[in-house]
Amino acid sequence: MLAFNFFGATEGGLFDINATLPLMAIQVVALTYILNSLFFKPVGNVVEKREKFVSNNIIEAKNKLSEVKKLEADLLTQLQSARTEAQRIVSEAENESDKLYKEALELANNEANASKEKARLEIESQTSAARDQLSKQADDLSELIVNRLILEK
Amino acid sequence: MLTNFASLEVGQHLYWQIGNIRLHGQVFLTSWILLGALLVFISLGTKKMENDPKGLQNLLEFLWDYIRDLARTQIGEKVYRDWMPFIGTLFLFVFVSNWGGALIPWRLIKLPSGELGAPTADINTTIALALLVSLSYFYAGLSNKGWRYFEYYVHPTPIMLPFKILEDFTKPLSLSFRLFGNILADELVVGVLVFLVPLILPIPVMFLGLFTSAIQALIFATLAAYYIGEAVEEHH
């Protein structure tokens, strides 16, 4: 039945301290060494190896990401420069063709003007020649008329 | 039979006499059974360690991580590695003892005198653990800081000296009696309830006992780590 025996007995009791204490302490110290070699060290090695592996991978991935970003920026600047280069070439070609067109136009204009001028001069000279001939003929005719009139008289 | 099964024995021990010294046999018997089970469990879990943990290894790694966090937060980044096995052993020993005492129906095994139960319900065990903690924090302080460890006693002002010296006595006292009292009280409450109402009613108290047991293990390990951390802490 209920047998409460707290302090009364000469032997036993709740607060009976004896050699159990140091032996238990030795047992716990031994357990610490056993658990250290059986549990804490091996599990720690595995966990820390994995943590290192994971953190290394993260660092590597970060490096790769930054490299990719750098390459991307590089490509972007290359693209930009290629674009401006293309624009420059296009505008240059446009200018050149414009120039060529203008030159050809001018040349044709000049030629046309020259031939027009030549034709005009020719017409003028022919006109004056014809006029000279006509006035000479008129002179001849008038002389003839005058001579005939004088002779008849 | 039922009354016999539910009877209570307090303060009675199974004495082993070796030469001149006397031991509480029931404490060693239960501690050997429980520690044997713990070691078997751990050996099974660490037998084939893989980088990709499965089953028992997973559980053990969780436990290891839990103990590391406990030691690291209390002791600090610098020296927690040296003390982690000790803190972890304290936690595992107290936890296994408390839960083993609460979960296994030891009363079914008859002893000539006394009865089997949680090893932590014996004052010898808890004092042994508390004294080990005291030795460890002295050792930790002296080995890390040399004689400068004693600056801790006059740290904010020399007025603290008597209190700090008193603390060296109250720390092991409170550690041992807290654990002893909680576990013994739990065993007694369950025992008395089983004796009075053998059905159903003791079950919630048993669950409460499991809760207390786990909390006590955590408190003991945390306080031990805190004391060590306090001893190795650098004052500026």
mmCIF file of C-alpha atoms in Angstrom:
data_model
loop_
_atom_site.group_PDB
_atom_site.id
_atom_site.type_symbol
_atom_site.label_atom_id
_atom_site.label_comp_id
_atom_site.label_asym_id
_atom_site.label_seq_id
_atom_site.Cartn_x
_atom_site.Cartn_y
_atom_site.Cartn_z
ATOM 1 C CA MET A 1 0.000 0.000 0.000
ATOM 2 C CA LEU A 2 1.008 3.609 0.178
ATOM 3 C CA ALA A 3 4.323 3.606 1.887
ATOM 4 C CA PHE A 4 5.622 7.105 2.293
ATOM 5 C CA ASN A 5 9.044 7.019 3.785
ATOM 6 C CA PHE A 6 10.606 10.403 3.170
ATOM 7 C CA PHE A 7 13.232 11.068 5.772
ATOM 8 C CA GLY A 8 12.459 8.812 8.652
ATOM 9 C CA ALA A 9 14.366 5.656 7.856
ATOM 10 C CA THR A 10 17.927 5.222 9.018
ATOM 11 C CA GLU A 11 18.634 3.762 5.628
ATOM 12 C CA GLY A 12 17.141 4.964 2.365
ATOM 13 C CA GLY A 13 14.914 7.963 1.916
ATOM 14 C CA LEU A 14 14.572 10.451 -0.879
ATOM 15 C CA PHE A 15 17.769 12.316 -0.076
ATOM 16 C CA ASP A 16 19.969 9.300 0.437
ATOM 17 C CA ILE A 17 23.243 10.375 -1.146
ATOM 18 C CA ASN A 18 25.909 7.713 -1.526
ATOM 19 C CA ALA A 19 28.434 6.326 -3.991
ATOM 20 C CA THR A 20 25.743 6.334 -6.679
ATOM 21 C CA LEU A 21 26.598 10.018 -7.199
ATOM 22 C CA PRO A 22 30.268 9.757 -8.263
ATOM 23 C CA LEU A 23 29.619 6.560 -10.201
ATOM 24 C CA MET A 24 26.780 8.224 -12.084
ATOM 25 C CA ALA A 25 29.059 11.194 -12.821
ATOM 26 C CA ILE A 26 31.717 8.847 -14.202
ATOM 27 C CA GLN A 27 29.056 7.070 -16.236
ATOM 28 C CA VAL A 28 27.860 10.382 -17.739
ATOM 29 C CA VAL A 29 31.426 11.433 -18.581
ATOM 30 C CA ALA A 30 32.008 8.060 -20.250
ATOM 31 C CA LEU A 31 28.724 8.480 -22.102
ATOM 32 C CA THR A 32 29.901 11.891 -23.310
ATOM 33 C CA TYR A 33 33.006 10.318 -24.875
ATOM 34 C CA ILE A 34 31.045 7.406 -26.338
ATOM 35 C CA LEU A 35 28.376 9.687 -27.817
ATOM 36 C CA ASN A 36 31.045 12.049 -29.135
ATOM 37 C CA SER A 37 32.724 9.303 -31.143
ATOM 38 C CA LEU A 38 29.511 7.480 -32.026
ATOM 39 C CA PHE A 39 27.115 10.344 -32.684
ATOM 40 C CA PHE A 40 28.401 13.926 -32.577
ATOM 41 C CA LYS A 41 31.542 13.463 -34.667
ATOM 42 C CA PRO A 42 30.201 11.284 -37.509
ATOM 43 C CA VAL A 43 26.878 13.127 -37.846
ATOM 44 C CA GLY A 44 28.672 16.458 -37.573
ATOM 45 C CA ASN A 45 31.087 15.470 -40.316
ATOM 46 C CA VAL A 46 28.279 14.478 -42.663
ATOM 47 C CA VAL A 47 26.151 17.546 -41.907
ATOM 48 C CA GLU A 48 29.041 19.992 -42.146
ATOM 49 C CA LYS A 49 30.315 18.373 -45.346
ATOM 50 C CA ARG A 50 26.863 18.795 -46.840
ATOM 51 C CA GLU A 51 26.582 22.378 -45.591
ATOM 52 C CA LYS A 52 29.953 23.148 -47.183
ATOM 53 C CA PHE A 53 28.861 21.454 -50.397
ATOM 54 C CA VAL A 54 25.638 23.483 -50.490
ATOM 55 C CA SER A 55 27.337 26.801 -49.698
ATOM 56 C CA ASN A 56 30.050 26.093 -52.284
ATOM 57 C CA ASN A 57 27.396 25.371 -54.868
ATOM 58 C CA ILE A 58 25.572 28.573 -53.992
ATOM 59 C CA ILE A 59 28.792 30.583 -54.335
ATOM 60 C CA GLU A 60 29.560 28.896 -57.637
ATOM 61 C CA ALA A 61 26.060 29.568 -58.924
ATOM 62 C CA LYS A 62 26.348 33.210 -57.851
ATOM 63 C CA ASN A 63 29.667 33.521 -59.679
ATOM 64 C CA LYS A 64 28.162 31.977 -62.771
ATOM 65 C CA LEU A 65 25.180 34.298 -62.573
ATOM 66 C CA SER A 66 27.397 37.364 -62.332
ATOM 67 C CA GLU A 67 29.454 36.061 -65.263
ATOM 68 C CA VAL A 68 26.297 35.599 -67.292
ATOM 69 C CA LYS A 69 25.183 39.110 -66.418
ATOM 70 C CA LYS A 70 28.564 40.475 -67.457
ATOM 71 C CA LEU A 71 28.411 38.606 -70.758
ATOM 72 C CA GLU A 72 24.881 39.829 -71.291
ATOM 73 C CA ALA A 73 25.945 43.438 -70.750
ATOM 74 C CA ASP A 74 28.894 42.856 -73.068
ATOM 75 C CA LEU A 75 26.657 41.521 -75.789
ATOM 76 C CA LEU A 76 24.260 44.398 -75.309
ATOM 77 C CA THR A 77 27.004 46.976 -75.829
ATOM 78 C CA GLN A 78 28.223 45.021 -78.847
ATOM 79 C CA LEU A 79 24.722 45.019 -80.248
ATOM 80 C CA GLN A 80 24.425 48.737 -79.621
ATOM 81 C CA SER A 81 27.679 49.510 -81.404
ATOM 82 C CA ALA A 82 26.727 47.240 -84.304
ATOM 83 C CA ARG A 83 23.439 49.082 -84.590
ATOM 84 C CA THR A 84 25.050 52.538 -84.685
ATOM 85 C CA GLU A 85 27.611 51.219 -87.162
ATOM 86 C CA ALA A 86 24.835 49.953 -89.412
ATOM 87 C CA GLN A 87 23.042 53.254 -89.123
ATOM 88 C CA ARG A 88 26.216 55.089 -90.031
ATOM 89 C CA ILE A 89 26.778 52.883 -93.084
ATOM 90 C CA VAL A 90 23.201 53.351 -94.237
ATOM 91 C CA SER A 91 23.321 57.118 -93.897
ATOM 92 C CA GLU A 92 26.712 57.215 -95.610
ATOM 93 C CA ALA A 93 25.357 55.224 -98.540
ATOM 94 C CA GLU A 94 22.336 57.475 -98.683
ATOM 95 C CA ASN A 95 24.554 60.559 -98.771
ATOM 96 C CA GLU A 96 26.734 59.044 -101.471
ATOM 97 C CA SER A 97 23.827 58.116 -103.659
ATOM 98 C CA ASP A 98 22.393 61.575 -103.132
ATOM 99 C CA LYS A 99 25.696 63.085 -104.179
ATOM 100 C CA LEU A 100 25.944 60.867 -107.238
ATOM 101 C CA TYR A 101 22.403 61.752 -108.200
ATOM 102 C CA LYS A 102 23.094 65.433 -107.819
ATOM 103 C CA GLU A 103 26.308 65.173 -109.840
ATOM 104 C CA ALA A 104 24.585 63.301 -112.625
ATOM 105 C CA LEU A 105 21.776 65.831 -112.628
ATOM 106 C CA GLU A 106 24.194 68.708 -112.815
ATOM 107 C CA LEU A 107 26.165 67.079 -115.588
ATOM 108 C CA ALA A 108 23.016 66.472 -117.614
ATOM 109 C CA ASN A 109 21.848 70.029 -117.001
ATOM 110 C CA ASN A 110 25.149 71.434 -118.074
ATOM 111 C CA GLU A 111 25.198 69.312 -121.190
ATOM 112 C CA ALA A 112 21.679 70.311 -122.048
ATOM 113 C CA ASN A 113 22.488 73.964 -121.460
ATOM 114 C CA ALA A 114 25.606 73.716 -123.589
ATOM 115 C CA SER A 115 23.817 72.108 -126.489
ATOM 116 C CA LYS A 116 21.022 74.646 -126.181
ATOM 117 C CA GLU A 117 23.543 77.458 -126.229
ATOM 118 C CA LYS A 118 25.302 75.961 -129.229
ATOM 119 C CA ALA A 119 22.043 75.610 -131.080
ATOM 120 C CA ARG A 120 21.119 79.179 -130.218
ATOM 121 C CA LEU A 121 24.457 80.477 -131.467
ATOM 122 C CA GLU A 122 24.110 78.510 -134.677
ATOM 123 C CA ILE A 123 20.625 79.788 -135.239
ATOM 124 C CA GLU A 124 21.837 83.301 -134.545
ATOM 125 C CA SER A 125 24.748 83.022 -136.961
ATOM 126 C CA GLN A 126 22.591 81.473 -139.635
ATOM 127 C CA THR A 127 19.994 84.162 -139.101
ATOM 128 C CA SER A 128 22.608 86.921 -139.441
ATOM 129 C CA ALA A 129 24.099 85.207 -142.470
ATOM 130 C CA ALA A 130 20.695 84.946 -144.056
ATOM 131 C CA ARG A 131 20.022 88.551 -143.156
ATOM 132 C CA ASP A 132 23.340 89.623 -144.712
ATOM 133 C CA GLN A 133 22.603 87.681 -147.860
ATOM 134 C CA LEU A 134 19.144 89.134 -148.036
ATOM 135 C CA SER A 135 20.393 92.697 -147.606
ATOM 136 C CA LYS A 136 23.102 92.064 -150.244
ATOM 137 C CA GLN A 137 20.502 90.714 -152.600
ATOM 138 C CA ALA A 138 18.324 93.705 -151.821
ATOM 139 C CA ASP A 139 21.276 95.976 -152.561
ATOM 140 C CA ASP A 140 21.943 94.164 -155.814
ATOM 141 C CA LEU A 141 18.328 94.342 -156.772
ATOM 142 C CA SER A 142 18.068 98.028 -155.938
ATOM 143 C CA GLU A 143 21.218 98.744 -157.940
ATOM 144 C CA LEU A 144 19.782 96.814 -160.826
ATOM 145 C CA ILE A 145 16.572 98.759 -160.636
ATOM 146 C CA VAL A 146 18.442 102.008 -160.411
ATOM 147 C CA ASN A 147 20.648 101.150 -163.365
ATOM 148 C CA ARG A 148 17.725 100.145 -165.506
ATOM 149 C CA LEU A 149 15.864 103.311 -164.689
ATOM 150 C CA ILE A 150 18.885 105.386 -165.587
ATOM 151 C CA LEU A 151 19.417 103.572 -168.831
ATOM 152 C CA GLU A 152 15.834 103.966 -169.972
ATOM 153 C CA LYS A 153 16.023 107.616 -169.570
ATOM 154 C CA MET B 1 -3.162 -7.798 -7.601
ATOM 155 C CA LEU B 2 -4.316 -4.358 -8.675
ATOM 156 C CA THR B 3 -3.514 -2.772 -5.329
ATOM 157 C CA ASN B 4 -0.134 -4.379 -5.462
ATOM 158 C CA PHE B 5 0.400 -3.087 -8.973
ATOM 159 C CA ALA B 6 -0.570 0.415 -7.950
ATOM 160 C CA SER B 7 1.261 0.603 -4.666
ATOM 161 C CA LEU B 8 3.725 3.395 -4.097
ATOM 162 C CA GLU B 9 7.168 3.186 -2.685
ATOM 163 C CA VAL B 10 9.026 6.393 -2.041
ATOM 164 C CA GLY B 11 12.563 6.649 -0.816
ATOM 165 C CA GLN B 12 13.215 2.936 -0.944
ATOM 166 C CA HIS B 13 16.140 1.656 -2.889
ATOM 167 C CA LEU B 14 17.575 -1.553 -4.192
ATOM 168 C CA TYR B 15 20.943 -1.524 -2.440
ATOM 169 C CA TRP B 16 24.038 -2.997 -3.999
ATOM 170 C CA GLN B 17 26.904 -3.473 -1.630
ATOM 171 C CA ILE B 18 30.369 -3.471 -3.172
ATOM 172 C CA GLY B 19 33.007 -3.605 -0.449
ATOM 173 C CA ASN B 20 32.363 -0.601 1.723
ATOM 174 C CA ILE B 21 30.304 1.409 -0.746
ATOM 175 C CA ARG B 22 26.574 1.204 -1.278
ATOM 176 C CA LEU B 23 24.821 1.930 -4.545
ATOM 177 C CA HIS B 24 21.233 2.474 -5.619
ATOM 178 C CA GLY B 25 20.951 -0.482 -7.938
ATOM 179 C CA GLN B 26 17.619 0.464 -9.509
ATOM 180 C CA VAL B 27 19.117 3.721 -10.815
ATOM 181 C CA PHE B 28 21.924 1.911 -12.571
ATOM 182 C CA LEU B 29 19.668 -0.831 -13.902
ATOM 183 C CA THR B 30 17.258 1.584 -15.587
ATOM 184 C CA SER B 31 20.047 3.882 -16.783
ATOM 185 C CA TRP B 32 21.886 0.958 -18.368
ATOM 186 C CA ILE B 33 18.743 -0.271 -20.116
ATOM 187 C CA LEU B 34 17.856 3.217 -21.392
ATOM 188 C CA LEU B 35 21.392 4.177 -22.404
ATOM 189 C CA GLY B 36 21.803 0.802 -24.089
ATOM 190 C CA ALA B 37 18.642 1.484 -26.094
ATOM 191 C CA LEU B 38 19.928 4.984 -26.930
ATOM 192 C CA LEU B 39 23.297 3.648 -28.087
ATOM 193 C CA VAL B 40 21.660 0.917 -30.190
ATOM 194 C CA PHE B 41 19.377 3.537 -31.744
ATOM 195 C CA ILE B 42 22.320 5.816 -32.517
ATOM 196 C CA SER B 43 24.503 2.997 -33.877
ATOM 197 C CA LEU B 44 21.689 1.917 -36.191
ATOM 198 C CA GLY B 45 21.219 5.493 -37.390
ATOM 199 C CA THR B 46 24.897 6.179 -38.019
ATOM 200 C CA LYS B 47 25.766 2.769 -39.451
ATOM 201 C CA LYS B 48 25.502 3.787 -43.071
ATOM 202 C CA MET B 49 25.847 7.539 -43.329
ATOM 203 C CA GLU B 50 24.914 8.981 -46.685
ATOM 204 C CA ASN B 51 25.089 12.448 -48.128
ATOM 205 C CA ASP B 52 21.419 12.108 -48.917
ATOM 206 C CA PRO B 53 19.947 11.265 -45.485
ATOM 207 C CA LYS B 54 17.179 8.703 -45.119
ATOM 208 C CA GLY B 55 15.131 7.403 -42.211
ATOM 209 C CA LEU B 56 16.989 7.186 -38.909
ATOM 210 C CA GLN B 57 19.933 9.215 -40.177
ATOM 211 C CA ASN B 58 17.532 12.041 -40.942
ATOM 212 C CA LEU B 59 16.184 11.949 -37.393
ATOM 213 C CA LEU B 60 19.695 11.876 -35.910
ATOM 214 C CA GLU B 61 20.773 14.787 -38.086
ATOM 215 C CA PHE B 62 17.740 16.741 -36.918
ATOM 216 C CA LEU B 63 18.708 15.965 -33.325
ATOM 217 C CA TRP B 64 22.316 16.973 -33.977
ATOM 218 C CA ASP B 65 21.204 20.219 -35.584
ATOM 219 C CA TYR B 66 18.880 20.935 -32.644
ATOM 220 C CA ILE B 67 21.697 20.392 -30.134
ATOM 221 C CA ARG B 68 24.097 22.476 -32.211
ATOM 222 C CA ASP B 69 21.619 25.371 -32.318
ATOM 223 C CA LEU B 70 21.120 25.089 -28.564
ATOM 224 C CA ALA B 71 24.871 25.081 -27.867
ATOM 225 C CA ARG B 72 25.622 27.792 -30.406
ATOM 226 C CA THR B 73 22.992 30.248 -29.182
ATOM 227 C CA GLN B 74 23.959 29.809 -25.506
ATOM 228 C CA ILE B 75 27.739 29.378 -25.693
ATOM 229 C CA GLY B 76 28.551 31.467 -28.721
ATOM 230 C CA GLU B 77 30.166 30.877 -32.093
ATOM 231 C CA LYS B 78 33.728 30.680 -30.766
ATOM 232 C CA VAL B 79 33.809 27.707 -28.421
ATOM 233 C CA TYR B 80 30.439 25.972 -28.834
ATOM 234 C CA ARG B 81 32.151 23.162 -30.782
ATOM 235 C CA ASP B 82 34.146 22.041 -27.721
ATOM 236 C CA TRP B 83 31.071 21.842 -25.525
ATOM 237 C CA MET B 84 28.488 20.551 -27.935
ATOM 238 C CA PRO B 85 29.097 16.849 -27.110
ATOM 239 C CA PHE B 86 28.744 17.546 -23.380
ATOM 240 C CA ILE B 87 25.577 19.626 -23.775
ATOM 241 C CA GLY B 88 24.169 17.059 -26.197
ATOM 242 C CA THR B 89 24.956 14.197 -23.835
ATOM 243 C CA LEU B 90 23.270 16.014 -20.952
ATOM 244 C CA PHE B 91 20.208 16.635 -23.102
ATOM 245 C CA LEU B 92 20.029 13.071 -24.412
ATOM 246 C CA PHE B 93 20.719 11.505 -21.013
ATOM 247 C CA VAL B 94 18.084 13.580 -19.214
ATOM 248 C CA PHE B 95 15.581 13.234 -22.029
ATOM 249 C CA VAL B 96 15.996 9.470 -22.392
ATOM 250 C CA SER B 97 15.897 9.022 -18.602
ATOM 251 C CA ASN B 98 12.773 11.148 -18.171
ATOM 252 C CA TRP B 99 10.855 9.671 -21.078
ATOM 253 C CA GLY B 100 12.046 6.161 -20.349
ATOM 254 C CA GLY B 101 10.868 6.557 -16.781
ATOM 255 C CA ALA B 102 7.500 7.856 -17.899
ATOM 256 C CA LEU B 103 6.822 5.582 -20.879
ATOM 257 C CA ILE B 104 8.047 2.147 -19.830
ATOM 258 C CA PRO B 105 5.839 0.313 -17.287
ATOM 259 C CA TRP B 106 8.711 -0.446 -14.912
ATOM 260 C CA ARG B 107 6.324 -1.394 -12.125
ATOM 261 C CA LEU B 108 5.625 -4.684 -13.836
ATOM 262 C CA ILE B 109 9.164 -5.726 -12.897
ATOM 263 C CA LYS B 110 9.310 -6.659 -9.237
ATOM 264 C CA LEU B 111 12.424 -5.870 -7.263
ATOM 265 C CA PRO B 112 13.230 -7.174 -3.779
ATOM 266 C CA SER B 113 13.289 -3.573 -2.570
ATOM 267 C CA GLY B 114 12.471 -0.226 -4.178
ATOM 268 C CA GLU B 115 11.246 -0.020 -7.743
ATOM 269 C CA LEU B 116 12.565 0.819 -11.178
ATOM 270 C CA GLY B 117 11.882 4.305 -12.513
ATOM 271 C CA ALA B 118 13.433 7.314 -14.163
ATOM 272 C CA PRO B 119 17.134 7.542 -13.164
ATOM 273 C CA THR B 120 16.609 11.317 -12.911
ATOM 274 C CA ALA B 121 14.100 10.792 -10.088
ATOM 275 C CA ASP B 122 17.052 9.892 -7.861
ATOM 276 C CA ILE B 123 18.839 12.784 -6.191
ATOM 277 C CA ASN B 124 22.253 11.172 -6.758
ATOM 278 C CA THR B 125 21.859 11.306 -10.536
ATOM 279 C CA THR B 126 20.729 14.925 -10.661
ATOM 280 C CA ILE B 127 23.448 16.099 -8.269
ATOM 281 C CA ALA B 128 26.029 14.212 -10.339
ATOM 282 C CA LEU B 129 24.809 15.979 -13.486
ATOM 283 C CA ALA B 130 24.686 19.391 -11.786
ATOM 284 C CA LEU B 131 28.205 19.013 -10.362
ATOM 285 C CA LEU B 132 29.482 18.031 -13.794
ATOM 286 C CA VAL B 133 27.947 21.228 -15.137
ATOM 287 C CA SER B 134 29.659 23.249 -12.381
ATOM 288 C CA LEU B 135 33.023 21.647 -13.119
ATOM 289 C CA SER B 136 32.545 22.244 -16.832
ATOM 290 C CA TYR B 137 31.817 25.921 -16.551
ATOM 291 C CA PHE B 138 34.773 26.458 -14.241
ATOM 292 C CA TYR B 139 36.969 24.506 -16.626
ATOM 293 C CA ALA B 140 35.562 26.348 -19.649
ATOM 294 C CA GLY B 141 36.157 29.751 -18.046
ATOM 295 C CA LEU B 142 39.660 28.971 -16.800
ATOM 296 C CA SER B 143 40.829 27.257 -19.982
ATOM 297 C CA ASN B 144 39.500 30.024 -22.206
ATOM 298 C CA LYS B 145 40.424 33.099 -20.198
ATOM 299 C CA GLY B 146 42.940 31.881 -17.630
ATOM 300 C CA TRP B 147 42.916 33.878 -14.384
ATOM 301 C CA ARG B 148 40.941 36.593 -16.122
ATOM 302 C CA TYR B 149 37.964 34.274 -15.603
ATOM 303 C CA PHE B 150 37.643 35.715 -12.093
ATOM 304 C CA GLU B 151 36.995 39.172 -13.530
ATOM 305 C CA TYR B 152 33.525 37.768 -14.080
ATOM 306 C CA TYR B 153 32.944 37.871 -10.317
ATOM 307 C CA VAL B 154 33.445 41.619 -10.123
ATOM 308 C CA HIS B 155 32.225 42.339 -13.571
ATOM 309 C CA PRO B 156 29.810 45.242 -13.465
ATOM 310 C CA THR B 157 30.908 46.309 -9.966
ATOM 311 C CA PRO B 158 32.765 44.601 -7.084
ATOM 312 C CA ILE B 159 29.483 44.755 -5.164
ATOM 313 C CA MET B 160 28.451 41.717 -7.193
ATOM 314 C CA LEU B 161 31.210 39.555 -5.696
ATOM 315 C CA PRO B 162 29.202 37.926 -2.862
ATOM 316 C CA PHE B 163 26.250 37.301 -5.151
ATOM 317 C CA LYS B 164 28.389 35.762 -7.841
ATOM 318 C CA ILE B 165 30.064 33.502 -5.302
ATOM 319 C CA LEU B 166 26.651 32.542 -3.973
ATOM 320 C CA GLU B 167 25.591 31.771 -7.539
ATOM 321 C CA ASP B 168 28.284 29.094 -7.800
ATOM 322 C CA PHE B 169 26.421 27.250 -5.071
ATOM 323 C CA THR B 170 22.880 28.013 -6.160
ATOM 324 C CA LYS B 171 23.488 26.977 -9.765
ATOM 325 C CA PRO B 172 24.126 23.266 -9.065
ATOM 326 C CA LEU B 173 21.552 23.292 -6.289
ATOM 327 C CA SER B 174 18.789 24.670 -8.499
ATOM 328 C CA LEU B 175 19.806 22.509 -11.464
ATOM 329 C CA SER B 176 19.723 19.285 -9.443
ATOM 330 C CA PHE B 177 16.617 20.001 -7.390
ATOM 331 C CA ARG B 178 14.592 21.307 -10.318
ATOM 332 C CA LEU B 179 15.135 18.140 -12.309
ATOM 333 C CA PHE B 180 14.813 15.820 -9.332
ATOM 334 C CA GLY B 181 11.668 17.527 -8.058
ATOM 335 C CA ASN B 182 9.899 17.661 -11.381
ATOM 336 C CA ILE B 183 10.520 14.058 -12.321
ATOM 337 C CA LEU B 184 9.842 12.658 -8.871
ATOM 338 C CA ALA B 185 6.674 14.746 -8.565
ATOM 339 C CA ASP B 186 5.480 13.497 -11.917
ATOM 340 C CA GLU B 187 6.100 9.880 -10.912
ATOM 341 C CA LEU B 188 4.336 10.435 -7.589
ATOM 342 C CA VAL B 189 1.325 12.160 -9.128
ATOM 343 C CA VAL B 190 0.911 9.401 -11.691
ATOM 344 C CA GLY B 191 1.463 6.781 -8.999
ATOM 345 C CA VAL B 192 -1.096 8.294 -6.635
ATOM 346 C CA LEU B 193 -3.667 8.724 -9.412
ATOM 347 C CA VAL B 194 -3.150 5.161 -10.625
ATOM 348 C CA PHE B 195 -3.567 4.021 -7.041
ATOM 349 C CA LEU B 196 -6.784 6.015 -6.552
ATOM 350 C CA VAL B 197 -8.406 5.719 -10.006
ATOM 351 C CA PRO B 198 -6.658 3.058 -12.051
ATOM 352 C CA LEU B 199 -8.573 3.827 -15.274
ATOM 353 C CA ILE B 200 -8.499 6.714 -17.742
ATOM 354 C CA LEU B 201 -7.992 9.533 -15.226
ATOM 355 C CA PRO B 202 -4.175 9.163 -15.003
ATOM 356 C CA ILE B 203 -3.801 9.388 -18.808
ATOM 357 C CA PRO B 204 -3.908 13.209 -19.140
ATOM 358 C CA VAL B 205 -1.490 13.461 -16.218
ATOM 359 C CA MET B 206 0.779 10.977 -17.989
ATOM 360 C CA PHE B 207 0.756 13.159 -21.102
ATOM 361 C CA LEU B 208 1.504 16.178 -18.942
ATOM 362 C CA GLY B 209 4.357 14.136 -17.491
ATOM 363 C CA LEU B 210 5.789 13.471 -20.945
ATOM 364 C CA PHE B 211 5.603 17.180 -21.687
ATOM 365 C CA THR B 212 7.309 18.105 -18.402
ATOM 366 C CA SER B 213 9.970 15.472 -18.993
ATOM 367 C CA ALA B 214 10.886 16.880 -22.400
ATOM 368 C CA ILE B 215 10.839 20.461 -21.090
ATOM 369 C CA GLN B 216 13.057 19.536 -18.134
ATOM 370 C CA ALA B 217 15.622 17.951 -20.448
ATOM 371 C CA LEU B 218 15.625 21.091 -22.585
ATOM 372 C CA ILE B 219 15.891 23.360 -19.526
ATOM 373 C CA PHE B 220 18.755 21.372 -18.055
ATOM 374 C CA ALA B 221 20.762 21.393 -21.286
ATOM 375 C CA THR B 222 19.988 25.048 -21.991
ATOM 376 C CA LEU B 223 20.998 26.181 -18.509
ATOM 377 C CA ALA B 224 24.187 24.116 -18.626
ATOM 378 C CA ALA B 225 25.055 25.706 -21.967
ATOM 379 C CA TYR B 226 24.140 29.140 -20.623
ATOM 380 C CA TYR B 227 26.428 28.750 -17.605
ATOM 381 C CA ILE B 228 29.307 27.660 -19.838
ATOM 382 C CA GLY B 229 28.571 30.534 -22.210
ATOM 383 C CA GLU B 230 28.546 32.963 -19.281
ATOM 384 C CA ALA B 231 31.953 31.657 -18.162
ATOM 385 C CA VAL B 232 33.628 31.988 -21.568
ATOM 386 C CA GLU B 233 32.007 35.297 -22.488
ATOM 387 C CA GLU B 234 34.472 38.156 -22.998
ATOM 388 C CA HIS B 235 33.644 41.330 -21.070
ATOM 389 C CA HIS B 236 34.569 44.578 -22.719
#
